[in-house]
Amino acid sequence: MVSGIVGWGVYLPFWRLERASIGAAFGTARGRGSRSVASFDEDTTTLGVEAGRRCLELAGTVRPSEIVFATPDPAYLDKTNATTVHAALGLDPEASAYDACGSVRSAWGALRSAARTGVDQPALAVLSDLRTGLAGGSEESQGGDGACAFLFAPDGGAAELLGRGSATDEVTERWRVPGEIASRQWEDRFGEVSLVPLAKAAFERALADCGLSVDEVDHLVVAGLHTRAVGSVRASLGVDGGRLAPDHSQSIGNLGAAQAGVALADVLERAEPAQIIAVLVVGDGADCVIMRTTENLVGIRQRQHRSGLATVAEQVESGQAGLPYAVFLSWRGLLRREPPRRPDPERPDAPAVRRNELWKFGFSASRCRRCAFVHLPPTRVCLSCRAVDQMEPLRLSGVYGTVATFTVDHLAFSPSPPLIGAVVDFDGGGRYRGEMTDVDPDQLAIGTRVEMTFRRFYTAQGVHNYFWKARPVSKGRRGAGPGEGARSADTSGISGTGTVAVSANVDGADGELAAPGSLRGKEMD
């Protein structure tokens, strides 16, 4: 019995940094193309949450019993980052969560671990990376940020694993010690001479493991951070250019730990049933897996289209160019920007966060069972009918909304001012006042359609304050308008809905219903 991929998800950040802007800043040759850039309020955990949300939406009713989160750039050490992803995805408490951190190869090991678990029960692998190099260097310009997720299960897979092969050797070709922001590399020729034979050996072993020849491979993915070695491997395996997976690095850069997974997802969105896919990852050795697509691929792709989920190709094309290089440096912490003259934020209170976990990580409102009034944040007493303890949780993180009004605040604290606040009316009921992100203030308007996204508001005393923000619906999203198949909360069997707008304390502290004068109710038809 083998496991199969029943869902996949890719998340590429909104922003793009033109390589020419780096050259212009240093007076050097201006590179071509761009790289994807995580915003100031994103890290590898939030990137992974967004990829996981897309994966689970595509997978439908299949829920993972285990999640493995892998990244070379974890937000926390001595704390499991996967538990944050677990909470934000709303997974069952009995589902286990583990980290696999350290290198690109560790990420591929996490994928293989999920595939092995998927033989018996569904398992989710989330691979995320945020590549940062020294200012003006090739790591900075050629890297990229992004994440991918794959859900494996015993039945219903779009692609089933056929064979695998590995080759390992101790090669100090790339390294980074704790506390450094950029990797170091040995001379390019050394890496090429060391890694290419290992990659060829892993590829040959994988083919032999499933009794296939190189001529039977329909799609080949070769990924790794050593560009020269990857290029040599692609040219030497006997696979013609028409069968090589598209290379998007010119537009989004090399995504490191997520590079191979994003390329695999792209292939799954292009392949036909009964085709052979080979994925070869080069780094600290090499790993190769061979898989065959199934008839289920057609149905899963149709579900992807109906859900309005953007493909990899659509996300590559939909990024926002024009990010100033100085802003990028400030987001990375390489250029210190003067903040607004306001008190620094306080560290989130761990006991309060735990008490309000469903709200803080799941963005779960409460809906009155008697009158269907929706409260954000959740509350025990209904503001409409005054019923006490008659609430049911209502998760709104996956529901579209509409901007009712907004403000651009240049004085409020923000790592990247100005701060944009908006009042959002959710489809099916619910009103919330909070922050927006990934938005141009000049393009924002009343009536703008928005979706929720998981972000890091700030970090205080080493504690990251995660919560949800609204952003304009992604360009690649389809059917996001009212009455066009947009996602909404389940209100079946309920005669009416209601909304309430409040100001919420995002650190999870008790008493989120701030300032009684800010409460405002509105009945919905």
Coordinates of C-alpha atoms in Angstrom, one line a residue, residues 43-46 48-49 66-87 95-103 105-111 113-114 124-128 257 464 466:
D43 CA 7.8 35.1 8.7
T44 CA 8.2 31.4 7.8
T45 CA 5.4 30.4 10.2
T46 CA 2.9 32.8 8.6
G48 CA 3.5 28.1 6.1
V49 CA 0.0 28.8 7.5
E66 CA 0.0 14.8 11.9
I67 CA 1.8 17.9 10.7
V68 CA 5.5 18.4 10.1
F69 CA 6.7 21.9 9.6
A70 CA 10.1 22.4 8.0
T71 CA 12.2 25.6 7.5
P72 CA 15.9 26.7 7.7
D73 CA 14.7 30.0 9.3
P74 CA 12.4 29.2 12.2
A75 CA 10.7 32.0 14.0
Y76 CA 11.4 30.2 17.4
L77 CA 14.0 28.0 18.8
D78 CA 13.3 25.9 21.9
K79 CA 9.6 26.2 20.9
T80 CA 7.7 24.1 18.3
N81 CA 6.7 26.4 15.4
A82 CA 4.4 23.6 14.1
T83 CA 2.0 24.1 17.0
T84 CA 1.3 27.7 15.8
V85 CA 0.6 26.4 12.3
H86 CA -1.5 23.6 13.9
A87 CA -3.6 26.2 15.8
A95 CA -3.1 15.7 15.7
S96 CA 0.6 15.7 16.4
A97 CA 2.9 18.6 15.3
Y98 CA 6.6 18.6 14.8
D99 CA 9.4 20.8 13.5
A100 CA 12.2 19.8 11.1
C101 CA 14.5 22.7 10.9
G102 CA 18.1 23.4 9.8
S103 CA 18.5 23.0 6.0
R105 CA 17.4 18.8 2.8
S106 CA 15.6 18.7 6.2
A107 CA 12.6 20.1 4.5
W108 CA 12.6 17.4 1.9
G109 CA 13.0 14.9 4.7
A110 CA 9.8 16.3 6.3
L111 CA 8.0 15.7 3.0
S113 CA 8.1 11.6 6.6
A114 CA 4.6 12.8 5.8
L124 CA 0.6 17.2 6.3
A125 CA 4.0 18.5 5.3
V126 CA 4.5 22.3 5.3
L127 CA 7.8 23.6 3.8
S128 CA 8.6 27.3 4.2
A257 CA 13.3 24.8 1.3
H464 CA 5.9 36.9 18.4
Y466 CA 0.4 36.5 15.7

